[in-house]
Amino acid sequence: MKKLVLSLLPLIGLIGGCTLTPKNNEEDPIDPPGPATEYSEPIDPFNPGNATPKLEASQEYKDLFTPTKMVRFNIDIPLASARFINQYQTNHDDCYYHDFYVPCTLTYTIDNGESVTIEEVGIRAKGNMSRRTFLNENDEMVRSTHFKLKFDETFDDDEYDELDALKPFKKNWSDSDAKKARGKRRFAQLKALDIKWNRNDDQTKVKQDFALKLFRDNGVMAQYTNLAATTFSINGHEYHDTYEIFEPIDGVFINHRFASDEADGDLYKCTYTDRGPATFKSSCEIGVENNMSYYHPSYDLKTNKKTNTTHTTLKNLFSVMNSNLNDDTKYQSELEKVFDIKDFMTYEAIAFLLGNFDDIRNNANNYYIYFSNKTNMSYVIPYDFDRLLGTGCEGRKNYMTDFSADSTKMQCSGGFQSINIYWKTVCRTTSGYPSRIEKYYNMYTSKIAELINNDSFSTSAFTSYVNQYSSEFNCNPSGAGNDNISFSDYYNLKLTAI
């Protein structure tokens, strides 16, 4: 099949040697009619590079995150636990109790296998603006909210003795060995699991899952996901919904992706908080989040909290990204010692096609960064990629289809780009700002062309991906919903703009 001709020069410049030629279909040059190709994963999607990570993926871990496997959760939340979450953890502005877990019972099956029950699993509400009350006046669950499940929770931190609201959940461990065993308890090798409701009313239900797979397939570290048919049992009442389940980005995530000598480095969650955006600058707040103190650093350390008090590697990266801006040779030399630029340009090519207006480039938000303890090399990890592919937000109808690949603006605020790494890589040269390095820009545009030409990013690929899920979930590959548009409409508008 011939390839698609795109007039890329006005918006994203020359494509670094990649040629885009027309598809042989005059009726629809963008996406010819016909059945979608059968969806298939790589030979081993959990180890595509035949690497030897610190933690080899178990079969249960693989099954949990294989979309063709049917996952069912029943989460039995005692009334006291449900009332605590509903009262203390659903107010975005009052985060004092947000980090504390209360007990529930999880029963699960994977692909109609044996039913397994795990007692005393920690549960709490999670998220930012997605938090909301979920019980009615009869203590019945009537709507969904995001939760985090924690499998090694011991419920005996000091606060369970000191805070009246937590005292009912205090667990007294008479057996020290049992407590140690609880601290080592895992589910599918995971310490925790994030489960999220379909806040965006995405009728496909898996736009974000597709996006994270696109990152993974192209070498960018990203979470594994799946859908779960989920039942909550509270106060004798059952509530049913489809939840997305996400592998948390934590130490276990890193152990699944790095060898032993590189898996003990510093991991930061990077978000736009009340302390400001995460713009890779020395002025950014760095620390360890403490909700009880209402302290939310833009760069929140998630590993090595007791040993890393100076944040030297992160601060050095900030320095490198913001120094030698007018000396391209030195900038490249210093940057490539500490930052995986090839990985980052792949990340940005995919992010551009996905059109998320709440990511690093467009809102200095929603990413993690990991530093290898062996090399100090840093890697960007996408996070919370749900505002994408035509997914709207609270009346916002800029679907990013008119966003050029070399745009100088941040799409959320509309102001000029405030992160210097983007001026050196993707933004077109503009008076008063650092000029970009064409080597990096060509890496970026070449990857965009590759993803379009090999049909990794196409309506047929998306349709095939959606259709692998059980019909029980009612995933509609042509669906829109709320302020959303369909993938196909987004895709056609995006390619027309390019």
Short mmCIF file of C-alpha atoms in Angstrom, two decimals:
data_model
loop_
_atom_site.label_atom_id
_atom_site.label_comp_id
_atom_site.label_asym_id
_atom_site.label_seq_id
_atom_site.Cartn_x
_atom_site.Cartn_y
_atom_site.Cartn_z
CA MET A 1 0.00 0.00 0.00
CA LYS A 2 1.29 3.45 -0.88
CA LYS A 3 1.78 5.97 1.87
CA LEU A 4 0.11 9.22 2.75
CA VAL A 5 1.36 12.52 1.33
CA LEU A 6 1.34 15.24 3.96
CA SER A 7 2.31 18.83 3.34
CA LEU A 8 4.52 18.94 6.41
CA LEU A 9 6.82 21.81 5.51
CA PRO A 10 4.61 24.71 6.67
CA LEU A 11 3.96 23.24 10.10
CA ILE A 12 6.64 20.79 11.07
CA GLY A 13 9.44 21.35 8.62
CA LEU A 14 11.38 18.77 6.64
CA ILE A 15 10.92 15.18 7.75
CA GLY A 16 14.57 14.24 8.05
CA GLY A 17 14.73 11.85 5.12
CA CYS A 18 11.31 10.21 5.65
CA THR A 19 9.04 10.24 2.60
CA LEU A 20 5.27 10.21 2.88
CA THR A 21 3.60 8.99 -0.31
CA PRO A 22 -0.14 8.76 -1.13
CA LYS A 23 -2.36 5.89 -0.15
CA ASN A 24 -3.97 4.42 -3.23
CA ASN A 25 -7.55 5.34 -2.38
CA GLU A 26 -9.10 8.44 -3.88
CA GLU A 27 -12.37 8.13 -1.97
CA ASP A 28 -10.63 8.66 1.37
CA PRO A 29 -6.90 9.40 1.13
CA ILE A 30 -6.52 9.46 4.89
CA ASP A 31 -8.14 6.25 6.06
CA PRO A 32 -9.43 3.91 3.33
CA PRO A 33 -12.55 1.86 4.08
CA GLY A 34 -12.30 -1.82 4.89
CA PRO A 35 -11.83 -4.08 7.90
CA ALA A 36 -9.28 -3.15 10.53
CA THR A 37 -6.21 -5.34 10.64
CA GLU A 38 -6.17 -7.84 13.48
CA TYR A 39 -4.65 -6.40 16.61
CA SER A 40 -1.52 -8.11 17.90
CA GLU A 41 0.99 -7.37 20.63
CA PRO A 42 4.75 -7.80 20.21
CA ILE A 43 6.08 -11.30 20.86
CA ASP A 44 6.54 -10.40 24.51
CA PRO A 45 5.05 -6.98 25.26
CA PHE A 46 6.40 -7.14 28.80
CA ASN A 47 10.00 -7.58 27.67
CA PRO A 48 10.27 -6.33 24.08
CA GLY A 49 14.01 -5.71 24.26
CA ASN A 50 14.89 -9.03 25.89
CA ALA A 51 16.28 -7.10 28.82
CA THR A 52 16.88 -8.57 32.25
CA PRO A 53 15.11 -6.26 34.69
CA LYS A 54 15.55 -6.40 38.43
CA LEU A 55 12.06 -7.87 38.69
CA GLU A 56 10.92 -10.31 36.00
CA ALA A 57 7.23 -10.01 35.12
CA SER A 58 5.19 -12.80 36.67
CA GLN A 59 2.41 -14.53 34.77
CA GLU A 60 -0.22 -12.94 37.01
CA TYR A 61 1.25 -9.48 36.35
CA LYS A 62 1.11 -10.16 32.61
CA ASP A 63 -2.43 -11.50 32.76
CA LEU A 64 -3.65 -8.54 34.82
CA PHE A 65 -2.47 -6.12 32.13
CA THR A 66 -3.38 -8.07 29.00
CA PRO A 67 -6.48 -6.44 27.44
CA THR A 68 -7.75 -9.72 26.03
CA LYS A 69 -7.92 -11.08 29.60
CA MET A 70 -11.17 -10.38 31.44
CA VAL A 71 -10.56 -8.87 34.89
CA ARG A 72 -13.29 -8.72 37.53
CA PHE A 73 -13.03 -6.93 40.88
CA ASN A 74 -15.40 -7.02 43.81
CA ILE A 75 -14.39 -4.44 46.39
CA ASP A 76 -16.21 -4.81 49.69
CA ILE A 77 -15.83 -1.58 51.65
CA PRO A 78 -17.05 -1.62 55.26
CA LEU A 79 -19.44 1.20 55.99
CA ALA A 80 -17.03 2.91 58.38
CA SER A 81 -14.31 2.90 55.70
CA ALA A 82 -16.68 4.21 53.03
CA ARG A 83 -17.90 7.00 55.29
CA PHE A 84 -14.32 8.02 56.12
CA ILE A 85 -13.33 8.26 52.44
CA ASN A 86 -16.55 10.04 51.51
CA GLN A 87 -16.17 12.62 54.30
CA TYR A 88 -12.43 13.22 54.49
CA GLN A 89 -10.90 12.42 51.10
CA THR A 90 -13.22 13.81 48.44
CA ASN A 91 -12.56 17.54 48.94
CA HIS A 92 -9.81 18.66 46.57
CA ASP A 93 -9.03 21.74 48.67
CA ASP A 94 -8.71 19.95 52.02
CA CYS A 95 -6.00 17.32 51.61
CA TYR A 96 -5.18 16.72 55.30
CA TYR A 97 -6.42 13.11 55.26
CA HIS A 98 -5.68 12.27 51.64
CA ASP A 99 -2.74 9.91 52.25
CA PHE A 100 -4.42 7.58 54.74
CA TYR A 101 -5.81 4.15 53.91
CA VAL A 102 -8.75 2.34 55.46
CA PRO A 103 -9.48 -1.38 55.07
CA CYS A 104 -11.51 -3.12 52.40
CA THR A 105 -11.66 -6.64 50.93
CA LEU A 106 -10.75 -7.33 47.30
CA THR A 107 -11.99 -10.41 45.49
CA TYR A 108 -10.80 -10.83 41.91
CA THR A 109 -10.74 -13.17 38.98
CA ILE A 110 -8.61 -12.92 35.86
CA ASP A 111 -9.91 -14.47 32.65
CA ASN A 112 -12.50 -16.54 34.53
CA GLY A 113 -9.81 -18.21 36.59
CA GLU A 114 -9.94 -19.04 40.26
CA SER A 115 -11.54 -16.42 42.49
CA VAL A 116 -9.08 -14.99 45.01
CA THR A 117 -9.87 -12.87 48.07
CA ILE A 118 -7.43 -10.50 49.76
CA GLU A 119 -8.45 -9.22 53.19
CA GLU A 120 -7.52 -5.88 54.73
CA VAL A 121 -6.46 -4.16 51.54
CA GLY A 122 -5.85 -0.43 52.03
CA ILE A 123 -8.12 1.86 50.04
CA ARG A 124 -8.24 5.63 49.67
CA ALA A 125 -9.57 8.17 47.21
CA LYS A 126 -7.06 9.50 44.71
CA GLY A 127 -6.78 12.11 42.03
CA ASN A 128 -7.00 15.86 41.77
CA MET A 129 -10.16 17.44 40.38
CA SER A 130 -11.65 13.96 39.93
CA ARG A 131 -12.36 13.59 43.67
CA ARG A 132 -16.03 13.64 44.60
CA THR A 133 -18.43 12.25 47.18
CA PHE A 134 -19.97 8.94 46.20
CA LEU A 135 -22.44 8.00 48.98
CA ASN A 136 -26.04 9.15 49.21
CA GLU A 137 -27.99 9.85 52.40
CA ASN A 138 -28.66 6.10 52.77
CA ASP A 139 -24.94 5.28 52.65
CA GLU A 140 -25.33 3.70 49.22
CA MET A 141 -22.70 4.21 46.54
CA VAL A 142 -24.35 6.13 43.73
CA ARG A 143 -21.45 7.32 41.58
CA SER A 144 -17.82 6.51 40.85
CA THR A 145 -14.61 8.17 41.94
CA HIS A 146 -10.91 7.30 41.64
CA PHE A 147 -9.36 4.97 44.23
CA LYS A 148 -5.95 3.58 45.09
CA LEU A 149 -5.57 0.09 46.53
CA LYS A 150 -2.55 -0.72 48.72
CA PHE A 151 -1.71 -4.35 49.41
CA ASP A 152 1.06 -3.92 51.99
CA GLU A 153 -0.78 -1.46 54.25
CA THR A 154 -0.41 -2.20 58.00
CA PHE A 155 -2.79 0.49 59.38
CA ASP A 156 -0.56 1.23 62.36
CA ASP A 157 1.26 4.48 61.64
CA ASP A 158 1.33 6.99 64.51
CA GLU A 159 -1.62 8.89 63.04
CA TYR A 160 -3.89 5.88 63.64
CA ASP A 161 -3.29 6.49 67.36
CA GLU A 162 -3.35 10.28 67.27
CA LEU A 163 -6.21 11.28 64.95
CA ASP A 164 -9.74 10.62 66.11
CA ALA A 165 -10.99 10.00 62.57
CA LEU A 166 -8.38 7.24 62.07
CA LYS A 167 -8.52 5.52 65.47
CA PRO A 168 -11.31 3.10 64.46
CA PHE A 169 -9.03 1.68 61.75
CA LYS A 170 -5.95 1.11 63.93
CA LYS A 171 -4.64 -2.46 63.67
CA ASN A 172 -2.78 -3.90 66.65
CA TRP A 173 -0.19 -6.39 65.53
CA SER A 174 0.52 -8.97 68.23
CA ASP A 175 2.61 -11.04 65.82
CA SER A 176 5.66 -9.19 64.48
CA ASP A 177 6.23 -11.83 61.80
CA ALA A 178 2.68 -11.34 60.55
CA LYS A 179 3.27 -7.61 60.32
CA LYS A 180 6.48 -8.16 58.35
CA ALA A 181 4.63 -10.51 56.02
CA ARG A 182 1.93 -7.88 55.47
CA GLY A 183 4.59 -5.33 54.61
CA LYS A 184 5.83 -7.69 51.89
CA ARG A 185 2.40 -8.65 50.55
CA ARG A 186 1.90 -8.16 46.83
CA PHE A 187 -0.85 -8.59 44.27
CA ALA A 188 0.54 -9.56 40.85
CA GLN A 189 3.90 -8.29 42.15
CA LEU A 190 2.35 -4.87 42.86
CA LYS A 191 2.37 -2.99 46.15
CA ALA A 192 -0.55 -0.90 44.96
CA LEU A 193 -2.99 -0.45 42.09
CA ASP A 194 -4.70 2.68 40.74
CA ILE A 195 -8.30 2.28 39.61
CA LYS A 196 -10.06 5.14 37.81
CA TRP A 197 -13.58 5.80 36.64
CA ASN A 198 -14.37 7.16 33.18
CA ARG A 199 -14.44 10.80 34.22
CA ASN A 200 -14.25 12.11 30.65
CA ASP A 201 -17.22 10.08 29.43
CA ASP A 202 -14.99 8.55 26.77
CA GLN A 203 -17.29 6.11 24.97
CA THR A 204 -14.31 4.18 23.64
CA LYS A 205 -13.18 3.81 27.28
CA VAL A 206 -9.59 3.12 26.28
CA LYS A 207 -8.12 6.20 24.59
CA GLN A 208 -5.56 6.57 27.36
CA ASP A 209 -4.78 2.84 27.31
CA PHE A 210 -4.12 3.05 23.55
CA ALA A 211 -1.88 6.07 24.10
CA LEU A 212 0.20 4.40 26.80
CA LYS A 213 0.65 1.35 24.58
CA LEU A 214 1.81 3.62 21.74
CA PHE A 215 4.45 5.03 24.08
CA ARG A 216 5.54 1.55 25.19
CA ASP A 217 5.70 0.17 21.67
CA ASN A 218 8.11 2.95 20.76
CA GLY A 219 10.46 2.51 23.70
CA VAL A 220 9.06 5.11 26.11
CA MET A 221 8.42 3.82 29.62
CA ALA A 222 4.69 3.93 30.36
CA GLN A 223 2.19 2.21 32.62
CA TYR A 224 0.44 -1.03 31.78
CA THR A 225 -3.33 -0.81 31.93
CA ASN A 226 -6.50 -2.81 31.51
CA LEU A 227 -10.23 -2.57 32.11
CA ALA A 228 -11.92 -4.25 35.06
CA ALA A 229 -15.59 -5.04 35.56
CA THR A 230 -15.84 -3.63 39.08
CA THR A 231 -18.46 -4.10 41.77
CA PHE A 232 -18.39 -2.10 45.00
CA SER A 233 -20.28 -3.58 47.94
CA ILE A 234 -21.15 -1.04 50.65
CA ASN A 235 -23.82 -1.30 53.34
CA GLY A 236 -25.55 -4.21 51.60
CA HIS A 237 -25.80 -2.29 48.34
CA GLU A 238 -23.89 -3.05 45.12
CA TYR A 239 -22.64 -0.53 42.59
CA HIS A 240 -21.24 -1.61 39.22
CA ASP A 241 -18.99 0.23 36.78
CA THR A 242 -16.14 -0.29 34.34
CA TYR A 243 -12.86 0.94 35.82
CA GLU A 244 -9.50 1.46 34.19
CA ILE A 245 -6.75 -0.16 36.22
CA PHE A 246 -3.23 1.26 36.13
CA GLU A 247 0.13 -0.03 37.22
CA PRO A 248 1.37 2.67 39.64
CA ILE A 249 4.57 4.51 38.79
CA ASP A 250 6.68 3.60 41.81
CA GLY A 251 9.68 1.52 42.79
CA VAL A 252 8.07 -1.67 41.52
CA PHE A 253 7.43 0.01 38.15
CA ILE A 254 11.15 0.87 37.96
CA ASN A 255 12.21 -2.64 39.02
CA HIS A 256 10.21 -4.06 36.10
CA ARG A 257 12.16 -1.89 33.65
CA PHE A 258 15.73 -1.53 34.87
CA ALA A 259 18.48 -3.97 35.78
CA SER A 260 19.48 -4.29 39.44
CA ASP A 261 22.38 -1.86 39.17
CA GLU A 262 20.13 0.90 37.77
CA ALA A 263 16.83 0.32 39.58
CA ASP A 264 17.54 2.16 42.84
CA GLY A 265 17.63 5.72 41.52
CA ASP A 266 15.52 8.80 42.24
CA LEU A 267 11.95 8.96 40.93
CA TYR A 268 10.01 12.24 40.94
CA LYS A 269 6.37 12.94 40.26
CA CYS A 270 6.19 16.25 38.40
CA THR A 271 2.96 18.26 38.51
CA TYR A 272 1.56 21.78 38.42
CA THR A 273 0.77 22.42 42.09
CA ASP A 274 0.05 25.43 44.27
CA ARG A 275 3.85 25.82 44.38
CA GLY A 276 3.94 26.36 40.63
CA PRO A 277 4.45 24.42 37.39
CA ALA A 278 7.08 21.74 36.78
CA THR A 279 9.21 23.68 34.27
CA PHE A 280 12.69 22.14 34.84
CA LYS A 281 13.95 25.35 36.46
CA SER A 282 15.87 26.06 39.65
CA SER A 283 12.95 28.09 40.95
CA CYS A 284 10.73 24.97 41.02
CA GLU A 285 9.81 23.53 44.40
CA ILE A 286 11.48 20.17 45.10
CA GLY A 287 10.69 17.97 48.08
CA VAL A 288 8.56 15.20 49.52
CA GLU A 289 4.83 15.85 49.50
CA ASN A 290 3.13 16.10 52.90
CA ASN A 291 -0.62 16.46 52.62
CA MET A 292 -1.03 16.99 56.35
CA SER A 293 1.15 20.08 56.05
CA TYR A 294 -0.53 21.10 52.79
CA TYR A 295 2.88 20.88 51.13
CA HIS A 296 2.80 19.96 47.43
CA PRO A 297 6.15 20.41 45.67
CA SER A 298 6.16 20.55 41.90
CA TYR A 299 8.86 17.87 41.95
CA ASP A 300 7.75 15.28 44.51
CA LEU A 301 10.40 12.66 45.39
CA LYS A 302 8.88 9.16 45.42
CA THR A 303 11.93 6.95 46.13
CA ASN A 304 15.00 7.30 48.38
CA LYS A 305 13.10 9.72 50.59
CA LYS A 306 15.39 9.21 53.59
CA THR A 307 18.71 9.29 51.74
CA ASN A 308 18.17 11.94 49.06
CA THR A 309 17.92 15.26 50.86
CA THR A 310 19.85 17.45 48.40
CA HIS A 311 18.21 16.46 45.06
CA THR A 312 21.59 16.92 43.39
CA THR A 313 20.87 14.97 40.20
CA LEU A 314 17.60 16.79 39.56
CA LYS A 315 19.12 20.20 40.21
CA ASN A 316 22.00 19.36 37.90
CA LEU A 317 19.52 18.48 35.16
CA PHE A 318 17.83 21.83 35.67
CA SER A 319 21.20 23.55 35.33
CA VAL A 320 22.10 21.69 32.16
CA MET A 321 18.72 22.37 30.53
CA ASN A 322 18.99 26.10 31.20
CA SER A 323 22.70 26.74 30.56
CA ASN A 324 24.64 27.26 27.30
CA LEU A 325 21.43 28.13 25.50
CA ASN A 326 23.32 30.05 22.84
CA ASP A 327 26.06 27.45 22.37
CA ASP A 328 24.44 24.50 20.61
CA THR A 329 27.56 22.33 20.62
CA LYS A 330 28.08 22.62 24.35
CA TYR A 331 24.34 22.37 25.06
CA GLN A 332 24.12 19.05 23.21
CA SER A 333 27.26 17.70 24.82
CA GLU A 334 26.14 18.46 28.36
CA LEU A 335 22.49 17.51 27.87
CA GLU A 336 23.19 14.11 26.37
CA LYS A 337 25.27 13.14 29.40
CA VAL A 338 22.27 13.36 31.73
CA PHE A 339 19.08 13.25 29.62
CA ASP A 340 17.91 10.56 27.20
CA ILE A 341 17.17 12.93 24.34
CA LYS A 342 16.22 10.20 21.85
CA ASP A 343 13.62 8.90 24.29
CA PHE A 344 12.35 12.44 24.87
CA MET A 345 11.98 13.24 21.17
CA THR A 346 10.01 10.00 20.72
CA TYR A 347 7.87 11.00 23.70
CA GLU A 348 7.18 14.41 22.17
CA ALA A 349 6.38 13.03 18.71
CA ILE A 350 3.77 10.73 20.22
CA ALA A 351 2.48 13.46 22.55
CA PHE A 352 2.02 15.81 19.58
CA LEU A 353 -0.07 13.24 17.73
CA LEU A 354 -2.12 12.45 20.84
CA GLY A 355 -2.98 16.10 21.50
CA ASN A 356 -3.04 16.25 25.31
CA PHE A 357 -3.35 19.89 26.45
CA ASP A 358 -2.46 18.98 30.06
CA ASP A 359 0.98 17.43 29.53
CA ILE A 360 4.54 18.74 30.03
CA ARG A 361 4.69 20.85 26.90
CA ASN A 362 1.26 22.39 27.18
CA ASN A 363 0.85 22.85 30.94
CA ALA A 364 4.17 21.88 32.63
CA ASN A 365 2.26 19.03 34.24
CA ASN A 366 1.69 15.27 34.47
CA TYR A 367 4.96 13.41 34.11
CA TYR A 368 7.51 11.52 36.14
CA ILE A 369 11.26 11.62 35.74
CA TYR A 370 13.63 8.84 36.76
CA PHE A 371 17.40 9.01 37.31
CA SER A 372 19.50 5.87 36.92
CA ASN A 373 21.64 5.44 40.03
CA LYS A 374 24.39 3.96 37.82
CA THR A 375 24.67 6.62 35.11
CA ASN A 376 22.56 9.57 36.42
CA MET A 377 20.84 9.46 33.02
CA SER A 378 17.26 10.74 33.28
CA TYR A 379 14.11 9.46 31.59
CA VAL A 380 10.68 11.07 31.21
CA ILE A 381 7.61 8.92 31.95
CA PRO A 382 4.12 10.02 30.78
CA TYR A 383 1.34 10.20 33.36
CA ASP A 384 -2.38 11.01 33.48
CA PHE A 385 -2.66 11.15 29.69
CA ASP A 386 -6.45 11.34 29.63
CA ARG A 387 -7.00 14.73 27.95
CA LEU A 388 -6.18 13.46 24.47
CA LEU A 389 -7.44 12.30 21.07
CA GLY A 390 -10.39 14.65 21.03
CA THR A 391 -11.26 14.27 24.71
CA GLY A 392 -12.71 17.52 26.00
CA CYS A 393 -12.70 18.95 29.48
CA GLU A 394 -15.29 21.04 31.34
CA GLY A 395 -16.42 22.93 28.26
CA ARG A 396 -12.92 23.17 26.76
CA LYS A 397 -13.30 22.39 23.09
CA ASN A 398 -9.79 22.97 21.78
CA TYR A 399 -9.11 19.47 20.60
CA MET A 400 -5.48 20.24 19.69
CA THR A 401 -6.13 19.57 16.02
CA ASP A 402 -4.86 23.03 15.04
CA PHE A 403 -1.78 22.75 17.25
CA SER A 404 1.33 22.84 15.05
CA ALA A 405 4.26 20.55 15.77
CA ASP A 406 6.61 23.54 16.14
CA SER A 407 4.21 25.74 18.12
CA THR A 408 5.75 28.32 20.44
CA LYS A 409 2.72 28.41 22.76
CA MET A 410 1.59 26.41 25.77
CA GLN A 411 -1.93 25.35 24.91
CA CYS A 412 -3.51 25.51 28.37
CA SER A 413 -2.59 29.13 29.09
CA GLY A 414 -1.97 30.36 25.55
CA GLY A 415 1.26 32.02 26.67
CA PHE A 416 4.71 31.50 25.19
CA GLN A 417 6.48 28.27 26.03
CA SER A 418 8.16 28.57 29.44
CA ILE A 419 10.34 25.43 29.35
CA ASN A 420 13.70 25.92 27.64
CA ILE A 421 14.13 22.30 26.53
CA TYR A 422 11.23 22.86 24.10
CA TRP A 423 12.89 25.90 22.56
CA LYS A 424 16.00 23.80 21.98
CA THR A 425 14.10 20.87 20.45
CA VAL A 426 10.70 21.56 18.86
CA CYS A 427 9.63 25.23 18.96
CA ARG A 428 10.29 27.27 15.84
CA THR A 429 12.91 29.94 16.35
CA THR A 430 11.35 33.13 17.71
CA SER A 431 12.94 36.46 18.52
CA GLY A 432 13.92 36.76 22.16
CA TYR A 433 14.00 32.99 22.80
CA PRO A 434 16.75 30.36 22.41
CA SER A 435 17.00 28.89 18.92
CA ARG A 436 16.37 25.19 18.43
CA ILE A 437 18.85 22.47 17.52
CA GLU A 438 17.80 21.05 14.15
CA LYS A 439 19.28 17.64 14.93
CA TYR A 440 16.72 17.21 17.70
CA TYR A 441 13.89 18.68 15.65
CA ASN A 442 14.60 16.22 12.85
CA MET A 443 14.49 13.30 15.31
CA TYR A 444 11.08 14.54 16.41
CA THR A 445 9.54 15.11 12.97
CA SER A 446 10.98 11.87 11.62
CA LYS A 447 9.23 9.98 14.41
CA ILE A 448 5.94 11.72 13.64
CA ALA A 449 6.24 10.66 9.99
CA GLU A 450 7.16 7.10 10.97
CA LEU A 451 4.14 6.70 13.24
CA ILE A 452 1.80 7.91 10.51
CA ASN A 453 3.43 5.91 7.73
CA ASN A 454 3.51 2.59 9.56
CA ASP A 455 -0.12 2.98 10.66
CA SER A 456 0.75 2.80 14.37
CA PHE A 457 -1.29 5.98 14.67
CA SER A 458 -4.39 5.43 12.56
CA THR A 459 -8.11 4.85 12.86
CA SER A 460 -7.67 1.20 11.86
CA ALA A 461 -5.04 0.64 14.56
CA PHE A 462 -7.24 2.29 17.18
CA THR A 463 -10.35 0.39 16.11
CA SER A 464 -8.49 -2.89 16.26
CA TYR A 465 -7.13 -2.02 19.71
CA VAL A 466 -10.58 -1.18 21.09
CA ASN A 467 -12.22 -4.27 19.63
CA GLN A 468 -9.93 -6.67 21.49
CA TYR A 469 -11.69 -5.84 24.79
CA SER A 470 -14.64 -7.93 25.94
CA SER A 471 -17.99 -6.87 24.50
CA GLU A 472 -19.18 -6.73 28.11
CA PHE A 473 -17.42 -3.37 28.43
CA ASN A 474 -19.33 -1.85 25.49
CA CYS A 475 -16.26 -0.05 24.19
CA ASN A 476 -17.26 1.86 21.06
CA PRO A 477 -14.30 2.66 18.77
CA SER A 478 -16.45 5.26 16.98
CA GLY A 479 -17.73 6.81 20.19
CA ALA A 480 -17.40 10.37 21.44
CA GLY A 481 -19.36 11.56 24.52
CA ASN A 482 -19.44 14.69 26.70
CA ASP A 483 -17.19 17.36 25.11
CA ASN A 484 -15.34 14.66 23.17
CA ILE A 485 -15.05 13.91 19.48
CA SER A 486 -14.43 10.49 18.00
CA PHE A 487 -10.93 9.17 17.36
CA SER A 488 -11.65 9.10 13.63
CA ASP A 489 -12.75 12.74 13.55
CA TYR A 490 -9.74 13.76 15.64
CA TYR A 491 -7.38 11.75 13.43
CA ASN A 492 -8.69 13.24 10.20
CA LEU A 493 -8.58 16.78 11.55
CA LYS A 494 -5.05 16.25 12.87
CA LEU A 495 -3.74 14.93 9.58
CA THR A 496 -5.47 17.69 7.64
CA ALA A 497 -3.75 20.24 9.87
CA ILE A 498 -0.37 18.55 9.40
#
